[in-house]
Short mmCIF file of C-alpha atoms in Angstrom, two decimals:
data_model
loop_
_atom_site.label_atom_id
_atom_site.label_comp_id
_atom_site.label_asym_id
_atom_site.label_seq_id
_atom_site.Cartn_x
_atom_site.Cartn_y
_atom_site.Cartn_z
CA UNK A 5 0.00 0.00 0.00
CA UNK A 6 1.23 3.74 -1.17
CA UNK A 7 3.10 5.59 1.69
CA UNK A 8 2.97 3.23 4.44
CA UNK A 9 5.33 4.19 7.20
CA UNK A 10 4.12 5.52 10.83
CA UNK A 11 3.24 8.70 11.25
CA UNK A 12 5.16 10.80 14.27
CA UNK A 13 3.29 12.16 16.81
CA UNK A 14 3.02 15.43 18.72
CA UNK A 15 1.67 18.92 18.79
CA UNK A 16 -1.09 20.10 20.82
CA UNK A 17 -3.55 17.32 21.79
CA UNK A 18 -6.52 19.86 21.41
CA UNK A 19 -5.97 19.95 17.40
CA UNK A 20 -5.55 15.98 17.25
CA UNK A 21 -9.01 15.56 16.23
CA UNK A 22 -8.88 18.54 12.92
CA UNK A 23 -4.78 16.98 12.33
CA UNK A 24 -3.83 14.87 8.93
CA UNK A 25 -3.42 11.51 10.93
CA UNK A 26 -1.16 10.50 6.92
CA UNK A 27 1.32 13.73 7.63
CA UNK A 28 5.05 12.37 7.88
CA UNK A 29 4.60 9.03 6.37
CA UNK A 30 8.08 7.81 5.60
CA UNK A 31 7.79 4.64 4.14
CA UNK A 32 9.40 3.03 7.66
CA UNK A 33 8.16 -0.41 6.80
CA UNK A 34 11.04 -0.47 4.05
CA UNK A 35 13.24 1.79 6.21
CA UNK A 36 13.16 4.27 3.93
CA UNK A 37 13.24 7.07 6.79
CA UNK A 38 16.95 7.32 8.51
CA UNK A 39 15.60 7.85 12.23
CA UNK A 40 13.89 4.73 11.96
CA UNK A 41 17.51 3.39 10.70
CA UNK A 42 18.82 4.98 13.69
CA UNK A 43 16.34 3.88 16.03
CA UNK A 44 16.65 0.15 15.04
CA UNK A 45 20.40 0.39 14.84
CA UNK A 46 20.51 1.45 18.34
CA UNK A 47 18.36 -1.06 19.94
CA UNK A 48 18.89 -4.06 17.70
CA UNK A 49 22.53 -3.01 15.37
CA UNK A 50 22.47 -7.21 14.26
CA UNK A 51 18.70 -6.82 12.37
CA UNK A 52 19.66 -3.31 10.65
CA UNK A 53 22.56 -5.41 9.32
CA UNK A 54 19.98 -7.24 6.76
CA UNK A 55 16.70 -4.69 7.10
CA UNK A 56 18.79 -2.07 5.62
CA UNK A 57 18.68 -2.03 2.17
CA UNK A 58 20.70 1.07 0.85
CA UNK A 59 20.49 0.14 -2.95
CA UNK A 60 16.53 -0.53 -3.06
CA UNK A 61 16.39 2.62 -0.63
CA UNK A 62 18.00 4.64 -3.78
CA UNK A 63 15.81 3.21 -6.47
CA UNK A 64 12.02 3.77 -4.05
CA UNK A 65 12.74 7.60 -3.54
CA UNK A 66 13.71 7.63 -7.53
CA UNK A 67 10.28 6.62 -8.02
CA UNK A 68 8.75 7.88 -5.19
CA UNK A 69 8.75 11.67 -5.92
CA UNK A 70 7.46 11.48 -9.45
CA UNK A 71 4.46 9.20 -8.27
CA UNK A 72 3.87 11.85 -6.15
CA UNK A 73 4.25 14.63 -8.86
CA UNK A 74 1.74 12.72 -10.95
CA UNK A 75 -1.28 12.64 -9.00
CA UNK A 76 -0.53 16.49 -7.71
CA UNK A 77 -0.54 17.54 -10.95
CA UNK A 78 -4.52 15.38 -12.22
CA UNK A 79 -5.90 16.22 -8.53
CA UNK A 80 -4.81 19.97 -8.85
CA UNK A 81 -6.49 20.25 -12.57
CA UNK A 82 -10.14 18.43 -11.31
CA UNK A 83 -10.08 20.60 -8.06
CA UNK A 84 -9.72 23.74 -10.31
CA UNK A 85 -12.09 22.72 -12.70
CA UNK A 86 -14.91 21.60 -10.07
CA UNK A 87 -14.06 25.13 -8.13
CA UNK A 88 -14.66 27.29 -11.34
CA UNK A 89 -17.80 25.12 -12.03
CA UNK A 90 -19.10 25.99 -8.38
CA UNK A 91 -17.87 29.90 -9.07
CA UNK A 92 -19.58 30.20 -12.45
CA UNK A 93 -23.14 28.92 -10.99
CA UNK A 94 -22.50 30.70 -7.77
CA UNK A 95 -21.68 34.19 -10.39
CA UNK A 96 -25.07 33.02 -12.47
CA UNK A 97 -27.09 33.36 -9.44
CA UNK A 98 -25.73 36.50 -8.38
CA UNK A 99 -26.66 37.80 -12.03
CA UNK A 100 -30.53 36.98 -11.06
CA UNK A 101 -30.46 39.59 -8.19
CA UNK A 102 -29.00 42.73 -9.89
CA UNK A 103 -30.20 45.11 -12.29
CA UNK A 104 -30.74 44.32 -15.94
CA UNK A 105 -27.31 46.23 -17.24
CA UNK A 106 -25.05 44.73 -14.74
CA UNK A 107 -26.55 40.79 -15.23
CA UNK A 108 -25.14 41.17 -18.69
CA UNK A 109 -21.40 41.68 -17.13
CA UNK A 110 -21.86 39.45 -14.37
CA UNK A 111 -23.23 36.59 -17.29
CA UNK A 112 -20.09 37.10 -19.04
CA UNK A 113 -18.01 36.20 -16.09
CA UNK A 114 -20.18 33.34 -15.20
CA UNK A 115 -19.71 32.29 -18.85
CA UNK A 116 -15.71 32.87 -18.67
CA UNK A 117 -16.06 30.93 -15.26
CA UNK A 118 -17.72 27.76 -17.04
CA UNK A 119 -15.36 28.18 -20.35
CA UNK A 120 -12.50 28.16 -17.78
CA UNK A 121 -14.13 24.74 -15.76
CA UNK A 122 -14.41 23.21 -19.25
CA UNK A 123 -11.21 23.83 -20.76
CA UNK A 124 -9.19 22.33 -17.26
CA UNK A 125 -11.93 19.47 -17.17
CA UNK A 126 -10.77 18.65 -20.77
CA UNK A 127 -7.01 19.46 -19.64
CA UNK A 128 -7.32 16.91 -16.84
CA UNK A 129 -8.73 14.31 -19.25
CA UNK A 130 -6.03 14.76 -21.71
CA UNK A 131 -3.63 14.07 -19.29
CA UNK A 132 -4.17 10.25 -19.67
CA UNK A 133 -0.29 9.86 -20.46
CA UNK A 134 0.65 11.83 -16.61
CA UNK A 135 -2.02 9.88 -14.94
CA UNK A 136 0.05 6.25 -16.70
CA UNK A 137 2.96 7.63 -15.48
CA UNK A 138 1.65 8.37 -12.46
CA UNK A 139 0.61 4.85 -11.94
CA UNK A 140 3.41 3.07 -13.39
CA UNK A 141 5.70 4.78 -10.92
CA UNK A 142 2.95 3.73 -7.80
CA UNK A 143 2.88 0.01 -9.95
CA UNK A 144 6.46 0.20 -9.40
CA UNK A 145 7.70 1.55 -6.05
CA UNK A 146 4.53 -0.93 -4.26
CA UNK A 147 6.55 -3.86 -6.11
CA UNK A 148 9.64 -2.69 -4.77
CA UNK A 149 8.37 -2.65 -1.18
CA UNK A 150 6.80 -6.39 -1.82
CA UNK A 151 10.21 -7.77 -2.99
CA UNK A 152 12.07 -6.06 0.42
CA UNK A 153 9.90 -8.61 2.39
CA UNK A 154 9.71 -11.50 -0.49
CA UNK A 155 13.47 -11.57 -0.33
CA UNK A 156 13.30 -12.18 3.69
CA UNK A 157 10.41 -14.46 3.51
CA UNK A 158 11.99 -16.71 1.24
CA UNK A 159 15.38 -16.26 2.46
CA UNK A 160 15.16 -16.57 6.15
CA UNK A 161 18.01 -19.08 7.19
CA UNK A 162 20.05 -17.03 5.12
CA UNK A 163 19.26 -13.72 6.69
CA UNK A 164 19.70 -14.95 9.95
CA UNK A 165 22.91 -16.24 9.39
CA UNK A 166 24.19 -12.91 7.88
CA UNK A 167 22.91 -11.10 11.36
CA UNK A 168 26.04 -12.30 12.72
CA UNK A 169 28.63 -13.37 10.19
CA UNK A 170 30.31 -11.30 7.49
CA UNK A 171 30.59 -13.91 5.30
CA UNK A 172 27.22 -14.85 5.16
CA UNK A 173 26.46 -10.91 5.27
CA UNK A 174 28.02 -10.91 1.73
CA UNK A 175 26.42 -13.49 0.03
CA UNK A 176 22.76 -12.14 1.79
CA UNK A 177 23.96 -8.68 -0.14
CA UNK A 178 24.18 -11.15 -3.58
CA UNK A 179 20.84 -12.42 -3.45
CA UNK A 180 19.03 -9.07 -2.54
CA UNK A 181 20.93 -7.80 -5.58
CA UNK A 182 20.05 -10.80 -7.80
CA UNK A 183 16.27 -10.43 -7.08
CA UNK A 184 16.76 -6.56 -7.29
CA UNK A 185 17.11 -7.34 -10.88
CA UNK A 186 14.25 -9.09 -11.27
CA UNK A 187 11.95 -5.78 -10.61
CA UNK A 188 9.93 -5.11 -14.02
CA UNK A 189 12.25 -2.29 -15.80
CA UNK A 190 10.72 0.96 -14.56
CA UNK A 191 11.11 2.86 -18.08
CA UNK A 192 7.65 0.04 -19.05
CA UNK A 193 5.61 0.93 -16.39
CA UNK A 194 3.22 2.81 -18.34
CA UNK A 195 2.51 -0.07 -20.33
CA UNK A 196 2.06 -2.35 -17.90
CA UNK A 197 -0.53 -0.57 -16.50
CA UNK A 198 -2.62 -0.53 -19.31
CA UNK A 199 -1.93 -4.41 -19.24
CA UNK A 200 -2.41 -4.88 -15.64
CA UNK A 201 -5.95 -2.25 -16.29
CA UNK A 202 -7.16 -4.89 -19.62
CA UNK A 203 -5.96 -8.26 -17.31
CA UNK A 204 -7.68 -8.84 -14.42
CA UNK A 205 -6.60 -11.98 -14.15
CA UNK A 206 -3.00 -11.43 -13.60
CA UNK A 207 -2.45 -12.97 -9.88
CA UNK A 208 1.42 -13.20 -9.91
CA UNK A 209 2.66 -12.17 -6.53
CA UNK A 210 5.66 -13.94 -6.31
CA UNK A 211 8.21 -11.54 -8.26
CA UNK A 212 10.69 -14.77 -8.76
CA UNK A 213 8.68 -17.47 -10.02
CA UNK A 214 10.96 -20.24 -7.08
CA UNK A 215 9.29 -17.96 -5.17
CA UNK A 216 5.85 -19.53 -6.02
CA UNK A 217 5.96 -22.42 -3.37
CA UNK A 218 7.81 -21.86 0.23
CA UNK A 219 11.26 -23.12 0.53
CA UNK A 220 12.12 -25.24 3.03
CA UNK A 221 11.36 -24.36 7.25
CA UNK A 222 14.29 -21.98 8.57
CA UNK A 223 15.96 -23.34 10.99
CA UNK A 224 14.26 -22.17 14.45
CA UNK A 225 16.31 -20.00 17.19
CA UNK A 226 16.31 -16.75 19.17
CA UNK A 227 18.19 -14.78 15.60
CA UNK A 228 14.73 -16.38 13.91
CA UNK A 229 12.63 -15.65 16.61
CA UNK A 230 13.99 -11.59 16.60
CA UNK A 231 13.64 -11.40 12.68
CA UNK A 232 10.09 -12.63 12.75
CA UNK A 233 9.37 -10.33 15.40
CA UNK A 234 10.44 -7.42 14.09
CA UNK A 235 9.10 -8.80 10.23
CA UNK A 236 5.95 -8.53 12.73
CA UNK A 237 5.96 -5.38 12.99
CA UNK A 238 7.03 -4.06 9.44
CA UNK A 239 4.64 -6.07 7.29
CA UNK A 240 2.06 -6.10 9.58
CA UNK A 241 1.92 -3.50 12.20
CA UNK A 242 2.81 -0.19 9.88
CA UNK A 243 0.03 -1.67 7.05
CA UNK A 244 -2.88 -2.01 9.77
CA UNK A 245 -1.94 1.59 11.02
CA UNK A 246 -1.64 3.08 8.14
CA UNK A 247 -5.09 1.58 6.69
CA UNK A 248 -6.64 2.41 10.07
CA UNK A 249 -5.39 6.04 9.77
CA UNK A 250 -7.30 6.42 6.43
CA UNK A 251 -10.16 5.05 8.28
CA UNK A 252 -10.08 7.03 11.58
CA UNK A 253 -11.35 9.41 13.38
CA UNK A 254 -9.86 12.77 12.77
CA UNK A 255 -11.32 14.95 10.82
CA UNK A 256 -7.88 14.84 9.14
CA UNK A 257 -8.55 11.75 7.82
CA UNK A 258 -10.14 10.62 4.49
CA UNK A 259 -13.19 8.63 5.90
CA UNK A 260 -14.46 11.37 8.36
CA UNK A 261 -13.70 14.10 5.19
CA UNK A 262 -15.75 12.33 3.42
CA UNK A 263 -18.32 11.84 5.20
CA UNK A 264 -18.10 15.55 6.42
CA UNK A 265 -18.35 16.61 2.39
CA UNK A 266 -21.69 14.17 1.52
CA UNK A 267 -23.53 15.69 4.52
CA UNK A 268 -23.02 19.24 3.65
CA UNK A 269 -23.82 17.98 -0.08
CA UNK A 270 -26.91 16.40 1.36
CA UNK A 271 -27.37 20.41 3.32
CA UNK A 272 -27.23 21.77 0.53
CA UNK A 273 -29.63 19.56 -1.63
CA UNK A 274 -32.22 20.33 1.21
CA UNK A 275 -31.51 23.85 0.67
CA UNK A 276 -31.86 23.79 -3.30
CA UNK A 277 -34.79 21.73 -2.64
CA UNK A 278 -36.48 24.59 -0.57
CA UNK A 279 -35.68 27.51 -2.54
CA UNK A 280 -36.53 25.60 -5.93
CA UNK A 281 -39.79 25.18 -4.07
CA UNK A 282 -40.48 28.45 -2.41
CA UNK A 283 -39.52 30.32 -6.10
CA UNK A 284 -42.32 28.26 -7.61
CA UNK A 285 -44.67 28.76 -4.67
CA UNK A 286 -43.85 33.13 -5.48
CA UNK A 287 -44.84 32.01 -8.77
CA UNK A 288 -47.97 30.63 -8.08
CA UNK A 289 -49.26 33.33 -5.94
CA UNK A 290 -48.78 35.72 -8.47
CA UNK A 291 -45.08 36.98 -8.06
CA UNK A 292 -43.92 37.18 -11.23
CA UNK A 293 -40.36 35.60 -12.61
CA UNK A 294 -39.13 40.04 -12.37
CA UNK A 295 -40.01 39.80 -9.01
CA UNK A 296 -36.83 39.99 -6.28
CA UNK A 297 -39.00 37.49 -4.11
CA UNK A 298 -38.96 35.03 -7.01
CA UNK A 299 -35.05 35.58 -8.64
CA UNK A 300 -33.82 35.40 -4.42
CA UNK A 301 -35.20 31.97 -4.43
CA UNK A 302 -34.03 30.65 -7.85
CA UNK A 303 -30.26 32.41 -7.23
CA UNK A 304 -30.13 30.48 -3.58
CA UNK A 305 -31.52 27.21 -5.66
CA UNK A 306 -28.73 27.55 -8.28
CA UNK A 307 -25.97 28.42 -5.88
CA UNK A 308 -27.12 25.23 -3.53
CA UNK A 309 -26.83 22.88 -6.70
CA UNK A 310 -23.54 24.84 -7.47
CA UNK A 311 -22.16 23.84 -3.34
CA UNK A 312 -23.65 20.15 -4.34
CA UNK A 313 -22.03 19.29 -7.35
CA UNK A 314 -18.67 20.96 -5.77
CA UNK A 315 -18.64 18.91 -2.95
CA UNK A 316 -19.35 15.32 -4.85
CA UNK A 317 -16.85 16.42 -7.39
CA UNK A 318 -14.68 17.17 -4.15
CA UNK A 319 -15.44 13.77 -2.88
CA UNK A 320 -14.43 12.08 -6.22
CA UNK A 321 -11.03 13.48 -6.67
CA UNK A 322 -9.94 13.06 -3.25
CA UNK A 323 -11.94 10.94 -1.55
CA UNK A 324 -13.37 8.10 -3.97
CA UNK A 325 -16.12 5.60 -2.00
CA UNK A 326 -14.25 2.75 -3.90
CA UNK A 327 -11.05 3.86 -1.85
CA UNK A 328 -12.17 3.78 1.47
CA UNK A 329 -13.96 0.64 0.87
CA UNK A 330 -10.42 -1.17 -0.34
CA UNK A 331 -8.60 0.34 2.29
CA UNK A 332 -11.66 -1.69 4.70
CA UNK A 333 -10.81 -4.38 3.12
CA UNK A 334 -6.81 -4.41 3.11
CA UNK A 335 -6.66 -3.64 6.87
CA UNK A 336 -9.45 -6.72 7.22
CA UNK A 337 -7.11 -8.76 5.51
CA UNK A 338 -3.67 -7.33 7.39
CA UNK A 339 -5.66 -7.90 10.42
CA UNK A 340 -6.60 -11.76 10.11
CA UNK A 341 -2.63 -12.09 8.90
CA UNK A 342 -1.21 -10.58 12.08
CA UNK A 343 -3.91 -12.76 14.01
CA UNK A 344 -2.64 -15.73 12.47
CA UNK A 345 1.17 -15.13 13.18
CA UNK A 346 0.20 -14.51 16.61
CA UNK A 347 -1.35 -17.25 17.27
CA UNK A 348 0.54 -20.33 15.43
CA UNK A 349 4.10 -21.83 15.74
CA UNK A 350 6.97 -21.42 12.73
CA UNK A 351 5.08 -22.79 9.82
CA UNK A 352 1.55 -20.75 10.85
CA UNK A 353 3.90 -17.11 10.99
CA UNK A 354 5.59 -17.49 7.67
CA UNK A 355 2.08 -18.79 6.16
CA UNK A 356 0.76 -15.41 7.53
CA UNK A 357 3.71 -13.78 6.01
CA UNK A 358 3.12 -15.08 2.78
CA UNK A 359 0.02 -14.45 2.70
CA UNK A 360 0.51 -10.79 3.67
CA UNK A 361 1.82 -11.03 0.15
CA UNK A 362 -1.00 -12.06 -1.50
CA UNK A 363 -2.99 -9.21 -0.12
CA UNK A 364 -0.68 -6.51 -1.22
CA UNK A 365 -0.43 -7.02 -4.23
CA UNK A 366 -4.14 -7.49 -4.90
CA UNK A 367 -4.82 -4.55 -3.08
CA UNK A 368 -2.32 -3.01 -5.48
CA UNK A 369 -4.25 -4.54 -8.63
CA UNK A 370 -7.35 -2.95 -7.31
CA UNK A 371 -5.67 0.50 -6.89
CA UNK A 372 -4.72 0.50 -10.24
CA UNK A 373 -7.95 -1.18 -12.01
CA UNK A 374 -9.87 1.48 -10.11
CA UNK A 375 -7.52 4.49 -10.99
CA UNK A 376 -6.71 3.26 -14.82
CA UNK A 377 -10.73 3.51 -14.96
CA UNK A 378 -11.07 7.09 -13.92
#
């Protein structure tokens, strides 16, 4: 999942519930983040021996900022265009309240308004190449962070061993370089997303195909027992917080935002409603459509259908329904994972491991089936 690290805490307690609870994500699960580094280092220097991953490190933050870039650029274009929309019916109801001379200047703005809404709505649909590339680069860095923990999982005898031994530390380096290769070249990412968008069938987790079925059981003992714990908290731990966080509470975070923007959309249908009403009820008892009692209630009608289709287009750039309901799902999923490494020997953790796997990357097929659509 995109941007999964844990967030740091602090400031004042009283603005916890208006804060971004997704400010400061560092990507910790991978290490990207050099106080985590330091913080593991200090308390357990044999693990950041084979956590730390300086070359993958490199290639993630290559990738990292341009993903980034990508969806600034198509979220900045459809909030512009839905905010000119709003402006331009907000202007066109303001035109129904003024004198006869001046609604003919404040029309032309309100047309300028909806040429303006138009021409970025178009802009942000022509940018179908930035929104690939945008996607390609999220395809890519999410399949870097799955082969960080596919190389452990199916290397764990091996990783152990180089926790203490510089000879084994060397040939541990090898094989994270020999399956560092095997990453899909990043320069075809926007093709493969309009493969991965046309095949839905594509289920291939395992980025080396020996990867497919488990190896054989690493052999157990305290080293193990600290990797796993600590592989604990990486895969698991950071996901299920980070899922939860999109979830939560805060009005900082995407659920409660949501819901916050569909009841003032629903506030605002009530109000259109009303005034849509009351202008035909001045109608009927013989105000006339001249009348100020009958253009106050059709201007507040049009602005409140302005507010509404604002806020759902709001809601769809930033906050799709599809969204939330795969992030429900994912921390579901990371959830009954954790639950089963708790509560099984060897075999039932790296089973919960692997499976943790499986999740991922179908929660990364869904993010880009549902994003390719858009």
């Amino acid at each position: 999942m995109a941007d999964a690290s844990a967030p740091r805490d602090g400031g004042d307690s009283r603005l916890a519930a208006f804060a971004d609870p997704l400010a400061g994500w560092h990507n910790d699960d991978i290490l990207l983040d050099k106080d985590a580094r330091q913080a593991l280092g200090a308390v357990q220097p044999q693990l950041l021996r084979v956590l730390d991953w300086p070359e993958l490190r490199a290639l993630f933050k290559q990738h990292e900022g341009p993903a980034n870039q990508h969806v600034r650029r198509g979220r900045q274009l459809g909030l512009m265009a839905g905010g000119c929309g709003v402006l331009a019916l907000a202007v066109a109801a303001v035109a129904l309240l003024v004198p006869q001379g001046a609604a003919v200047v404040v029309g032309a703005v309100a047309l300028t308004l909806a040429a303006v809404a138009g021409a970025l709505f178009a802009a942000r649909r022509l940018v179908t190449r930035s929104t690939e590339l945008w996607l390609g680069s999220r395809y890519w860095t999410e399949r870097a962070r799955g082969l960080y923990f596919q190389v452990l999982i199916n290397n764990l005898d091996q990783a152990v061993a180089a926790m203490t031994d510089n000879t084994a530390l060397a040939g541990w380096k090898a094989t994270r370089a020999r399956a560092l290769e095997a990453l899909p070249p990043a320069r075809d990412m926007a093709d493969r997303v309009r493969a991965l968008a046309r095949d839905v069938s594509d289920d291939e987790v395992w980025i080396l195909p020996e990867w497919r079925e488990p190896p054989p059981p690493p052999t157990p003992g305290p080293d193990l027992d600290r990797l796993l714990e600590r592989l604990r908290a990486q895969r698991f731990d950071v996901q299920i917080a980070y899922s939860r966080r999109k979830l939560g509470e805060s009005m900082g975070a995407p659920r409660r935002r949501a819901e916050a923007n569909a009841a003032l959309a629903k506030v605002a249908m009530v109000v259109a409603a009303v005034a849509g009403g009351g202008a035909g009820l001045a109608l009927l008892l013989g105000h006339g459509p001249e009348t100020l009692v009958t253009r106050a209630a059709a201007a507040v009608a049009l602005a409140a259908v302005g507010v509404v289709l604002g806020l759902r287009a709001l809601n769809d750039a930033l906050y799709p329904s599809a969204e939330l309901v795969r992030f429900a799902g994912y921390n579901a999923a990371a959830v009954q994972a954790r639950a089963q490494f708790d509560g099984g020997g060897l075999d039932a953790k790296i089973d919960a491991l692997r499976a943790m796997e499986a999740h991922a990357y179908r929660d990364l097929r869904d993010f880009i089936a549902s994003h390719a659509r858009d």
